[in-house]
Coordinates of N, CA, C and O in Angstrom, one line a residue:
X1 N 11.2 -1.6 16.3 CA 11.3 -2.0 14.9 C 12.6 -1.5 14.3 O 13.0 -0.3 14.6
X2 N 13.3 -2.3 13.5 CA 14.5 -1.8 12.9 C 14.3 -0.8 11.8 O 13.2 -0.7 11.2
X3 N 15.3 0.0 11.6 CA 15.2 1.1 10.6 C 15.5 0.4 9.2 O 16.5 -0.3 9.1
X4 N 14.7 0.7 8.2 CA 14.9 0.2 6.9 C 15.2 1.3 5.9 O 14.5 2.3 5.9
X5 N 16.2 1.0 5.1 CA 16.6 2.0 4.0 C 15.9 1.4 2.8 O 16.3 0.4 2.2
X6 N 14.8 2.1 2.3 CA 14.0 1.6 1.2 C 14.7 1.9 -0.1 O 15.4 2.8 -0.2
X7 N 14.4 1.0 -1.1 CA 15.0 1.1 -2.4 C 13.8 1.4 -3.4 O 12.7 1.1 -3.1
X8 N 14.2 1.8 -4.6 CA 13.2 2.0 -5.7 C 12.4 0.8 -6.0 O 13.0 -0.3 -5.8
X9 N 11.2 0.9 -6.4 CA 10.4 -0.3 -6.7 C 10.9 -1.0 -7.9 O 10.5 -2.2 -8.2
X10 N 11.8 -0.5 -8.7 CA 12.4 -1.2 -9.8 C 13.8 -1.8 -9.5 O 14.5 -2.3 -10.4
X11 N 14.2 -1.7 -8.2 CA 15.6 -2.2 -7.8 C 15.5 -3.7 -7.6 O 14.5 -4.2 -7.2
X12 N 16.7 -4.3 -7.9 CA 16.9 -5.7 -7.5 C 17.9 -5.6 -6.3 O 18.9 -5.0 -6.4
X13 N 17.5 -6.3 -5.2 CA 18.4 -6.4 -4.0 C 19.1 -7.7 -4.0 O 18.4 -8.7 -3.8
X14 N 20.4 -7.7 -4.2 CA 21.2 -8.9 -4.3 C 21.9 -9.1 -3.0 O 22.5 -8.3 -2.5
X15 N 21.7 -10.3 -2.4 CA 22.3 -10.7 -1.1 C 23.3 -11.8 -1.4 O 22.9 -12.9 -1.9
X16 N 24.6 -11.6 -1.1 CA 25.5 -12.7 -1.2 C 25.6 -13.4 0.1 O 25.2 -12.9 1.1
X17 N 26.2 -14.6 0.0 CA 26.4 -15.4 1.3 C 25.1 -15.7 2.0 O 25.1 -15.7 3.2
X18 N 24.0 -15.9 1.3 CA 22.7 -16.1 1.9 C 22.6 -17.6 2.3 O 23.0 -18.5 1.5
X19 N 22.1 -17.9 3.5 CA 22.1 -19.3 4.0 C 21.2 -20.1 3.0 O 20.1 -19.7 2.6
X20 N 21.7 -21.3 2.7 CA 21.0 -22.3 1.9 C 21.1 -23.6 2.5 O 22.1 -24.3 2.6
X21 N 20.0 -24.0 3.2 CA 20.0 -25.3 4.0 C 20.8 -25.0 5.2 O 20.9 -23.9 5.7
X22 N 21.4 -26.1 5.8 CA 22.1 -26.0 7.1 C 23.6 -25.4 6.9 O 24.1 -24.7 7.8
X23 N 24.2 -25.8 5.8 CA 25.7 -25.4 5.7 C 26.1 -24.6 4.5 O 27.1 -24.0 4.5
X24 N 25.3 -24.7 3.5 CA 25.6 -24.0 2.2 C 25.3 -22.5 2.2 O 24.4 -22.1 3.0
X25 N 25.9 -21.8 1.3 CA 25.6 -20.4 1.1 C 25.4 -20.1 -0.4 O 25.9 -20.8 -1.2
X26 N 24.6 -19.1 -0.7 CA 24.3 -18.8 -2.1 C 24.0 -17.3 -2.3 O 24.1 -16.5 -1.4
X27 N 23.6 -17.0 -3.5 CA 23.1 -15.6 -3.8 C 21.6 -15.6 -3.9 O 21.0 -16.5 -4.5
X28 N 21.0 -14.6 -3.3 CA 19.6 -14.4 -3.4 C 19.3 -13.0 -3.9 O 19.9 -12.1 -3.6
X29 N 18.3 -13.0 -4.8 CA 17.9 -11.7 -5.3 C 16.4 -11.5 -5.0 O 15.6 -12.4 -5.1
X30 N 16.1 -10.3 -4.5 CA 14.7 -9.9 -4.1 C 14.3 -8.7 -5.0 O 15.1 -7.8 -5.3
X31 N 13.1 -8.7 -5.4 CA 12.5 -7.5 -6.2 C 11.0 -7.5 -6.0 O 10.4 -8.4 -5.5
X32 N 10.5 -6.4 -6.5 CA 9.0 -6.2 -6.5 C 8.5 -6.4 -7.9 O 9.1 -5.9 -8.9
X33 N 7.4 -7.2 -8.1 CA 6.7 -7.3 -9.3 C 5.5 -6.4 -9.2 O 4.8 -6.4 -8.2
X34 N 5.2 -5.6 -10.2 CA 4.1 -4.6 -10.1 C 3.1 -4.9 -11.3 O 3.5 -5.1 -12.4
X35 N 1.9 -4.9 -10.9 CA 0.8 -5.1 -11.9 C -0.2 -3.9 -11.7 O -0.6 -3.6 -10.6
X36 N -0.5 -3.2 -12.8 CA -1.4 -2.0 -12.6 C -2.7 -2.2 -11.9 O -3.2 -1.3 -11.2
X37 N -3.3 -3.4 -12.0 CA -4.6 -3.6 -11.3 C -4.5 -4.4 -10.0 O -5.4 -4.4 -9.2
X38 N -3.3 -5.1 -9.8 CA -3.2 -5.9 -8.6 C -2.3 -5.3 -7.5 O -2.4 -5.6 -6.4
X39 N -1.3 -4.4 -7.9 CA -0.4 -3.8 -7.0 C 1.0 -4.5 -7.1 O 1.4 -4.9 -8.1
X40 N 1.6 -4.7 -5.9 CA 3.0 -5.2 -5.8 C 3.0 -6.5 -5.1 O 2.3 -6.8 -4.2
X41 N 4.0 -7.4 -5.6 CA 4.3 -8.6 -4.8 C 5.8 -8.8 -4.8 O 6.5 -8.5 -5.7
X42 N 6.2 -9.2 -3.6 CA 7.6 -9.5 -3.4 C 8.0 -10.8 -4.0 O 7.3 -11.8 -3.8
X43 N 9.0 -10.8 -4.8 CA 9.5 -12.0 -5.5 C 11.0 -12.2 -5.1 O 11.7 -11.2 -5.0
X44 N 11.4 -13.4 -4.8 CA 12.8 -13.7 -4.5 C 13.2 -15.0 -5.3 O 12.4 -15.8 -5.6
X45 N 14.5 -15.0 -5.5 CA 15.0 -16.2 -6.2 C 16.4 -16.4 -5.8 O 17.2 -15.5 -5.6
X46 N 16.8 -17.7 -5.5 CA 18.1 -18.1 -5.1 C 18.8 -18.9 -6.2 O 18.1 -19.4 -7.1
X47 N 20.1 -19.0 -6.1 CA 20.9 -19.9 -7.0 C 21.2 -21.2 -6.2 O 21.6 -21.1 -5.0
X48 N 21.0 -22.3 -6.9 CA 21.3 -23.6 -6.2 C 22.9 -23.7 -6.2 O 23.5 -23.8 -7.3
X49 N 23.5 -23.7 -5.0 CA 24.9 -23.7 -5.0 C 25.6 -25.0 -5.4 O 26.7 -25.1 -5.7
X50 N 24.7 -26.0 -5.5 CA 25.2 -27.4 -5.9 C 25.5 -27.4 -7.4 O 26.4 -28.2 -7.9
X51 N 24.7 -26.7 -8.2 CA 24.8 -26.8 -9.6 C 24.9 -25.4 -10.3 O 25.0 -25.3 -11.5
X52 N 24.7 -24.3 -9.6 CA 24.8 -23.0 -10.1 C 23.5 -22.5 -10.9 O 23.5 -21.5 -11.5
X53 N 22.5 -23.3 -10.9 CA 21.2 -23.0 -11.6 C 20.3 -22.2 -10.7 O 20.3 -22.3 -9.5
X54 N 19.5 -21.4 -11.4 CA 18.5 -20.6 -10.6 C 17.4 -21.5 -10.2 O 16.9 -22.3 -10.9
X55 N 17.0 -21.3 -8.9 CA 15.8 -22.0 -8.4 C 14.5 -21.3 -8.9 O 14.6 -20.2 -9.3
X56 N 13.4 -21.9 -8.7 CA 12.1 -21.3 -9.1 C 11.9 -20.1 -8.2 O 12.3 -20.0 -7.0
X57 N 11.3 -19.1 -8.8 CA 11.0 -17.8 -8.1 C 9.9 -18.1 -7.0 O 9.0 -18.9 -7.2
X58 N 10.1 -17.4 -5.8 CA 9.1 -17.5 -4.8 C 8.3 -16.2 -4.8 O 8.9 -15.1 -4.7
X59 N 7.0 -16.3 -5.0 CA 6.2 -15.1 -5.1 C 5.2 -15.0 -4.0 O 4.4 -15.9 -3.7
X60 N 5.1 -13.8 -3.3 CA 4.1 -13.5 -2.3 C 2.9 -13.1 -3.0 O 2.8 -12.9 -4.2
X61 N 1.8 -12.8 -2.2 CA 0.6 -12.3 -2.7 C 0.7 -10.8 -3.0 O 1.6 -10.1 -2.5
X62 N -0.2 -10.3 -3.9 CA -0.2 -8.9 -4.2 C -0.7 -8.1 -3.1 O -1.7 -8.5 -2.4
X63 N -0.1 -6.9 -2.9 CA -0.6 -5.9 -2.0 C -0.6 -4.5 -2.7 O 0.2 -4.3 -3.5
X64 N -1.6 -3.6 -2.3 CA -1.7 -2.4 -3.1 C -0.4 -1.5 -3.0 O -0.1 -0.8 -4.0
X65 N 0.3 -1.5 -1.9 CA 1.5 -0.6 -1.7 C 2.5 -1.5 -1.1 O 2.3 -2.1 0.0
X66 N 3.8 -1.4 -1.6 CA 4.8 -2.2 -1.0 C 6.2 -1.6 -1.4 O 6.4 -1.2 -2.6
X67 N 7.1 -1.7 -0.5 CA 8.5 -1.3 -0.8 C 9.4 -2.3 -0.1 O 9.1 -2.9 0.9
X68 N 10.6 -2.5 -0.7 CA 11.6 -3.3 -0.1 C 12.8 -2.5 0.2 O 13.1 -1.4 -0.4
X69 N 13.6 -2.9 1.2 CA 14.8 -2.2 1.6 C 15.7 -3.1 2.4 O 15.4 -4.3 2.6
X70 N 16.7 -2.5 3.0 CA 17.6 -3.3 3.9 C 17.6 -2.7 5.3 O 17.6 -1.4 5.4
X71 N 17.7 -3.5 6.3 CA 17.8 -3.0 7.7 C 19.3 -2.8 8.0 O 20.1 -2.9 7.1
X72 N 19.5 -2.4 9.2 CA 20.9 -2.1 9.6 C 21.9 -3.2 9.5 O 23.1 -3.0 9.4
X73 N 21.4 -4.5 9.5 CA 22.2 -5.6 9.3 C 22.4 -6.1 7.8 O 23.0 -7.1 7.6
X74 N 21.8 -5.3 6.9 CA 21.8 -5.7 5.5 C 20.8 -6.7 5.1 O 20.8 -7.1 3.9
X75 N 19.9 -7.1 5.9 CA 18.8 -8.0 5.6 C 17.7 -7.3 4.8 O 17.3 -6.2 5.2
X76 N 17.2 -8.0 3.8 CA 16.1 -7.5 3.0 C 14.8 -7.6 3.8 O 14.5 -8.6 4.3
X77 N 14.1 -6.4 3.9 CA 12.9 -6.3 4.6 C 11.9 -5.6 3.8 O 12.2 -4.8 2.9
X78 N 10.6 -5.8 4.0 CA 9.6 -5.1 3.3 C 8.6 -4.4 4.1 O 8.6 -4.6 5.3
X79 N 7.9 -3.4 3.5 CA 6.9 -2.7 4.2 C 5.7 -2.7 3.2 O 5.9 -2.4 2.0
X80 N 4.5 -3.0 3.7 CA 3.4 -3.1 2.8 C 2.1 -2.7 3.5 O 2.1 -2.8 4.8
X81 N 1.2 -2.2 2.8 CA -0.1 -1.8 3.4 C -1.2 -1.8 2.4 O -0.9 -1.8 1.2
X82 N -2.4 -1.8 2.8 CA -3.6 -1.6 2.0 C -4.1 -0.1 2.3 O -3.5 0.6 3.1
X83 N -5.1 0.3 1.6 CA -5.7 1.6 1.8 C -7.1 1.4 2.3 O -8.0 2.2 1.8
X84 N -7.4 0.4 3.1 CA -8.7 0.2 3.6 C -9.1 1.0 4.8 O -8.9 0.6 5.9
X85 N -9.6 2.2 4.6 CA -10.1 3.0 5.7 C -9.1 3.9 6.3 O -7.9 3.9 6.1
X86 N -9.7 4.8 7.2 CA -8.9 5.9 7.7 C -7.7 5.5 8.6 O -6.7 6.2 8.6
X87 N -7.8 4.4 9.3 CA -6.7 4.0 10.2 C -5.5 3.7 9.3 O -4.4 4.1 9.7
X88 N -5.7 3.0 8.2 CA -4.5 2.7 7.3 C -4.1 3.9 6.6 O -2.9 4.0 6.3
X89 N -5.0 4.8 6.2 CA -4.5 6.1 5.6 C -3.6 6.9 6.4 O -2.6 7.5 5.9
X90 N -3.9 6.9 7.7 CA -3.0 7.7 8.6 C -1.6 7.2 8.7 O -0.7 8.0 9.0
X91 N -1.4 5.9 8.3 CA 0.0 5.4 8.3 C 0.6 5.5 6.9 O 1.7 5.8 6.6
X92 N -0.3 5.1 5.9 CA 0.2 5.0 4.5 C 0.5 6.3 3.8 O 1.5 6.4 3.1
X93 N -0.4 7.3 4.0 CA -0.2 8.6 3.3 C 1.1 9.3 3.7 O 1.8 9.8 2.9
X94 N 1.5 9.4 5.0 CA 2.8 10.0 5.4 C 3.9 9.1 4.8 O 5.0 9.7 4.4
X95 N 3.8 7.8 4.8 CA 4.8 6.9 4.3 C 5.0 7.2 2.8 O 6.1 7.3 2.3
X96 N 3.9 7.3 2.1 CA 4.0 7.6 0.6 C 4.6 9.0 0.4 O 5.4 9.2 -0.6
X97 N 4.3 10.0 1.2 CA 4.9 11.3 1.1 C 6.4 11.2 1.2 O 7.2 11.8 0.4
X98 N 6.9 10.5 2.2 CA 8.3 10.4 2.5 C 9.1 9.6 1.5 O 10.2 9.8 1.2
X99 N 8.4 8.6 0.8 CA 9.1 7.7 -0.1 C 8.6 7.9 -1.5 O 8.8 7.0 -2.4
X100 N 8.0 9.0 -1.8 CA 7.5 9.3 -3.1 C 8.4 9.0 -4.3 O 8.0 8.5 -5.3
X101 N 9.7 9.4 -4.2 CA 10.6 9.3 -5.3 C 11.0 7.8 -5.6 O 11.6 7.6 -6.6
X102 N 10.6 6.9 -4.8 CA 10.9 5.5 -5.0 C 9.9 4.8 -5.9 O 10.2 3.6 -6.3
X103 N 8.8 5.4 -6.2 CA 7.8 4.9 -7.1 C 7.9 5.5 -8.5 O 8.3 6.6 -8.7
X104 N 7.6 4.7 -9.5 CA 7.5 5.2 -10.9 C 6.3 6.1 -11.1 O 5.4 6.0 -10.3
X105 N 6.3 6.9 -12.1 CA 5.2 7.8 -12.4 C 3.9 7.0 -12.6 O 2.8 7.3 -12.1
X106 N 4.0 5.9 -13.3 CA 2.8 5.0 -13.6 C 2.3 4.4 -12.3 O 1.1 4.4 -12.0
X107 N 3.2 4.0 -11.4 CA 2.8 3.5 -10.1 C 2.1 4.5 -9.2 O 1.1 4.2 -8.6
X108 N 2.7 5.7 -9.2 CA 2.1 6.8 -8.4 C 0.7 7.1 -8.9 O -0.2 7.3 -8.1
X109 N 0.5 7.1 -10.2 CA -0.9 7.4 -10.7 C -1.8 6.3 -10.2 O -2.9 6.5 -9.8
X110 N -1.3 5.0 -10.3 CA -2.1 3.9 -9.8 C -2.5 4.0 -8.3 O -3.6 3.7 -7.9
X111 N -1.5 4.5 -7.5 CA -1.8 4.7 -6.1 C -2.8 5.8 -5.8 O -3.8 5.6 -5.0
X112 N -2.7 6.9 -6.5 CA -3.7 8.0 -6.4 C -5.1 7.5 -6.8 O -6.1 7.7 -6.1
X113 N -5.2 6.8 -7.9 CA -6.5 6.2 -8.4 C -7.0 5.2 -7.4 O -8.2 5.2 -7.1
X114 N -6.1 4.4 -6.9 CA -6.6 3.4 -5.9 C -7.1 4.1 -4.6 O -8.1 3.6 -4.1
X115 N -6.4 5.1 -4.2 CA -6.9 5.8 -3.0 C -8.3 6.4 -3.3 O -9.2 6.4 -2.4
X116 N -8.5 7.0 -4.5 CA -9.8 7.6 -4.8 C -10.9 6.5 -4.7 O -12.0 6.7 -4.2
X117 N -10.6 5.3 -5.3 CA -11.6 4.2 -5.2 C -11.8 3.8 -3.8 O -13.0 3.6 -3.4
X118 N -10.8 3.7 -3.0 CA -11.0 3.3 -1.6 C -11.6 4.4 -0.7 O -12.3 4.1 0.3
X119 N -11.5 5.7 -1.1 CA -12.2 6.7 -0.4 C -13.7 6.6 -0.6 O -14.5 6.7 0.4
X120 N -14.1 6.2 -1.8 CA -15.5 5.9 -2.0 C -16.0 4.7 -1.3 O -17.1 4.7 -0.6
X121 N -15.2 3.6 -1.3 CA -15.6 2.4 -0.5 C -15.7 2.8 1.0 O -16.6 2.3 1.7
X122 N -14.8 3.5 1.5 CA -14.8 3.9 2.9 C -16.0 4.7 3.3 O -16.6 4.5 4.3
X123 N -16.3 5.7 2.4 CA -17.6 6.5 2.7 C -18.8 5.6 2.8 O -19.6 5.7 3.7
X124 N -18.9 4.7 1.8 CA -20.1 3.9 1.8 C -20.1 2.8 2.9 O -21.2 2.5 3.4
X125 N -19.0 2.4 3.3 CA -19.0 1.4 4.4 C -19.3 2.2 5.7 O -20.0 1.6 6.6
X126 N -18.9 3.4 5.9 CA -19.3 4.2 7.0 C -20.8 4.5 7.1 O -21.4 4.4 8.1
X127 N -21.4 4.7 5.9 CA -22.8 4.9 5.8 C -23.5 3.6 6.2 O -24.5 3.5 7.0
X128 N -23.1 2.5 5.6 CA -23.7 1.2 5.8 C -23.6 0.6 7.2 O -24.5 0.1 7.8
X129 N -22.3 0.7 7.7 CA -22.0 -0.1 8.9 C -21.9 0.8 10.2 O -21.9 0.3 11.3
X130 N -21.9 2.2 10.0 CA -21.8 3.1 11.1 C -22.9 4.2 11.1 O -22.9 5.1 11.9
X131 N -23.8 4.1 10.1 CA -24.9 5.0 10.0 C -24.5 6.4 9.8 O -25.2 7.4 10.3
X132 N -23.3 6.7 9.2 CA -22.9 8.0 9.0 C -23.7 8.7 7.9 O -24.3 8.0 7.0
X133 N -23.8 10.0 7.9 CA -24.5 10.8 6.9 C -23.6 11.0 5.7 O -22.6 11.6 5.8
X134 N -24.1 10.5 4.6 CA -23.3 10.5 3.3 C -23.0 12.0 2.9 O -21.9 12.3 2.5
X135 N -24.0 12.8 3.0 CA -23.8 14.2 2.6 C -22.7 14.9 3.4 O -21.8 15.6 2.9
X136 N -22.6 14.6 4.7 CA -21.6 15.2 5.6 C -20.2 14.6 5.2 O -19.2 15.3 5.2
X137 N -20.2 13.3 4.9 CA -18.9 12.6 4.6 C -18.4 13.2 3.3 O -17.2 13.4 3.1
X138 N -19.3 13.4 2.3 CA -18.8 14.0 1.0 C -18.2 15.3 1.2 O -17.1 15.6 0.6
X139 N -18.7 16.2 2.1 CA -18.1 17.5 2.4 C -16.7 17.3 3.0 O -15.8 18.0 2.7
X140 N -16.6 16.3 4.0 CA -15.4 16.1 4.7 C -14.3 15.5 3.7 O -13.1 15.8 3.9
X141 N -14.7 14.7 2.8 CA -13.8 14.0 1.9 C -13.4 14.9 0.7 O -12.4 14.6 0.0
X142 N -14.2 15.9 0.3 CA -14.0 16.6 -0.9 C -12.6 17.2 -1.1 O -12.0 17.0 -2.2
X143 N -12.1 17.9 -0.1 CA -10.7 18.5 -0.4 C -9.7 17.4 -0.7 O -8.8 17.6 -1.6
X144 N -9.7 16.3 0.0 CA -8.7 15.2 -0.2 C -8.9 14.6 -1.6 O -8.0 14.2 -2.3
X145 N -10.2 14.4 -1.9 CA -10.5 13.8 -3.2 C -10.0 14.7 -4.4 O -9.4 14.2 -5.3
X146 N -10.2 16.0 -4.3 CA -9.7 16.9 -5.3 C -8.2 16.8 -5.4 O -7.6 16.9 -6.5
X147 N -7.5 16.8 -4.2 CA -6.0 16.6 -4.3 C -5.6 15.3 -4.9 O -4.6 15.4 -5.7
X148 N -6.2 14.2 -4.6 CA -5.9 13.0 -5.2 C -6.1 13.0 -6.7 O -5.3 12.4 -7.5
X149 N -7.2 13.6 -7.1 CA -7.5 13.7 -8.6 C -6.4 14.5 -9.3 O -5.9 14.2 -10.3
X150 N -6.0 15.6 -8.6 CA -4.9 16.5 -9.1 C -3.6 15.7 -9.2 O -2.9 15.8 -10.2
X151 N -3.3 14.9 -8.2 CA -2.1 14.1 -8.1 C -2.1 13.1 -9.3 O -1.1 12.9 -10.0
X152 N -3.3 12.4 -9.5 CA -3.4 11.4 -10.6 C -3.1 12.1 -11.9 O -2.4 11.6 -12.8
X153 N -3.8 13.3 -12.1 CA -3.6 14.0 -13.4 C -2.1 14.5 -13.6 O -1.7 14.5 -14.7
X154 N -1.4 14.8 -12.5 CA 0.0 15.2 -12.6 C 0.9 14.1 -13.1 O 2.0 14.3 -13.5
X155 N 0.4 12.8 -13.0 CA 1.2 11.7 -13.4 C 1.1 11.4 -14.9 O 1.7 10.5 -15.5
X156 N 0.3 12.3 -15.6 CA 0.2 12.2 -17.1 C 1.1 13.2 -17.7 O 0.9 14.4 -17.4
X157 N 2.1 12.9 -18.5 CA 3.1 13.8 -19.0 C 2.4 14.9 -19.9 O 2.9 16.0 -20.0
X158 N 1.2 14.7 -20.4 CA 0.4 15.7 -21.1 C 0.0 16.8 -20.2 O -0.3 17.9 -20.6
X159 N -0.2 16.5 -18.9 CA -0.8 17.5 -18.0 C 0.3 18.1 -17.1 O 0.1 19.3 -16.7
X160 N 1.4 17.4 -16.9 CA 2.4 18.0 -16.0 C 3.8 17.3 -16.3 O 3.8 16.2 -16.7
X161 N 4.9 18.1 -16.2 CA 6.2 17.5 -16.5 C 6.6 16.5 -15.4 O 7.4 15.6 -15.7
X162 N 6.2 16.7 -14.2 CA 6.6 15.9 -13.1 C 5.3 15.6 -12.2 O 4.5 16.4 -12.0
X163 N 5.3 14.3 -11.7 CA 4.1 14.0 -10.8 C 4.3 14.9 -9.5 O 5.4 15.1 -9.0
X164 N 3.1 15.3 -9.0 CA 3.1 16.0 -7.7 C 3.0 15.1 -6.5 O 2.2 14.1 -6.5
X165 N 3.8 15.4 -5.5 CA 3.7 14.6 -4.2 C 2.7 15.3 -3.3 O 3.0 16.2 -2.6
X166 N 1.4 14.8 -3.4 CA 0.3 15.4 -2.7 C -0.2 14.5 -1.5 O -1.2 14.8 -0.9
X167 N 0.5 13.4 -1.3 CA 0.0 12.4 -0.3 C 0.0 13.1 1.1 O -1.0 12.8 1.9
X168 N 0.9 13.9 1.5 CA 0.9 14.6 2.8 C -0.3 15.5 2.9 O -0.9 15.6 3.9
X169 N -0.5 16.3 1.8 CA -1.6 17.2 1.7 C -2.9 16.5 1.8 O -3.9 17.0 2.5
X170 N -3.0 15.4 1.2 CA -4.3 14.6 1.3 C -4.5 14.2 2.7 O -5.6 14.3 3.2
X171 N -3.5 13.7 3.4 CA -3.6 13.3 4.8 C -4.0 14.5 5.7 O -4.9 14.3 6.5
X172 N -3.4 15.6 5.5 CA -3.7 16.8 6.3 C -5.1 17.4 5.9 O -5.8 18.0 6.8
X173 N -5.6 17.1 4.7 CA -6.9 17.6 4.3 C -8.1 16.8 4.9 O -9.2 17.2 5.0
X174 N -7.7 15.6 5.4 CA -8.7 14.7 6.0 C -8.9 15.0 7.5 O -7.9 14.8 8.2
X175 N -10.0 15.4 7.9 CA -10.3 15.7 9.3 C -10.8 14.4 9.9 O -12.0 14.1 10.0
X176 N -9.8 13.5 10.4 CA -10.2 12.2 10.9 C -11.1 12.2 12.0 O -12.0 11.4 12.1
X177 N -11.0 13.2 12.9 CA -11.9 13.3 14.1 C -13.3 13.6 13.7 O -14.3 13.1 14.2
X178 N -13.4 14.5 12.7 CA -14.8 14.9 12.2 C -15.4 13.7 11.4 O -16.6 13.5 11.6
X179 N -14.6 12.9 10.7 CA -15.1 11.8 10.0 C -15.6 10.8 11.1 O -16.7 10.2 10.9
X180 N -14.8 10.5 12.1 CA -15.2 9.6 13.2 C -16.5 10.1 13.9 O -17.3 9.3 14.3
X181 N -16.6 11.4 14.0 CA -17.7 12.0 14.7 C -19.1 11.7 14.0 O -20.1 11.8 14.6
X182 N -19.0 11.4 12.7 CA -20.2 11.1 11.9 C -20.8 9.8 12.2 O -21.9 9.5 11.9
X183 N -20.0 8.9 12.9 CA -20.4 7.5 13.2 C -21.4 7.5 14.3 O -21.3 8.2 15.3
X184 N -22.4 6.6 14.2 CA -23.3 6.3 15.2 C -22.8 5.1 15.9 O -22.9 3.9 15.4
X185 N -22.2 5.3 17.1 CA -21.5 4.2 17.8 C -22.5 3.1 18.3 O -22.2 1.9 18.5
X186 N -23.8 3.5 18.4 CA -24.8 2.5 18.9 C -25.5 1.8 17.8 O -26.4 0.9 18.0
X187 N -25.2 2.1 16.5 CA -25.8 1.5 15.4 C -25.4 0.1 15.2 O -24.3 -0.3 15.3
X188 N -26.4 -0.8 15.1 CA -26.2 -2.2 14.9 C -26.7 -2.7 13.6 O -27.9 -2.9 13.4
X189 N -25.9 -2.8 12.6 CA -26.3 -3.1 11.2 C -26.8 -4.6 11.1 O -27.5 -4.9 10.1
X190 N -26.4 -5.4 12.0 CA -26.7 -6.8 11.9 C -27.6 -7.2 13.0 O -27.4 -6.8 14.2
X191 N -28.7 -8.0 12.7 CA -29.6 -8.5 13.8 C -29.1 -9.8 14.3 O -28.7 -10.7 13.5
X192 N -29.2 -10.0 15.5 CA -28.8 -11.3 16.1 C -30.1 -12.1 16.4 O -31.1 -11.6 17.0
X193 N -30.2 -13.2 15.8 CA -31.4 -14.1 15.9 C -31.1 -15.3 16.7 O -30.1 -16.0 16.4
X194 N -31.9 -15.6 17.7 CA -31.6 -16.8 18.5 C -32.9 -17.7 18.3 O -34.0 -17.2 18.3
X195 N -32.6 -19.0 18.2 CA -33.7 -19.9 18.0 C -33.8 -20.8 19.2 O -32.8 -21.4 19.7
X196 N -35.0 -20.9 19.8 CA -35.2 -21.7 20.9 C -35.2 -23.2 20.6 O -35.5 -23.6 19.4
X197 N -34.9 -24.0 21.5 CA -34.9 -25.5 21.2 C -36.2 -26.1 21.7 O -36.7 -25.8 22.7

């Protein structure tokens, strides 16, 4: 995988000499559109080199976390993830810790709150589909939940002058092996029914 130098979520990445059709070249601008309830979506727009007018914006679907940057060749690339479960957390939380400064305070608060919601969803899905013990999960999740709540509160200027980067601490507070150990691997939440002819 190529190395990407990520930019702030409020940056516009302008690419000159961008291919347009088979022979023409133009200017292309890429940026992220952010919605507090939907997340981020990659938006791009080119200039029509034939008349100099802006073409219609191309908009991708919303994702909870996304950043844009450039690879070693100067091409615009993106990185995106959801926060659906522990496998994604193990990738997303270190990434957020490393790229914390690229998000706005309001966006960081949204990510902390979204993780808190997804931690609850993850616990209940483990109980429902893996027969995990909810009381054990609550104990295992509690330190990370407290950190995420603290992180969200730090994004309010009334509570803190600067948001706290607690994503790495949240990741280290989660004992993924212990969480997985609560699962009943033989549990079958769905019944298979076959009908004779």
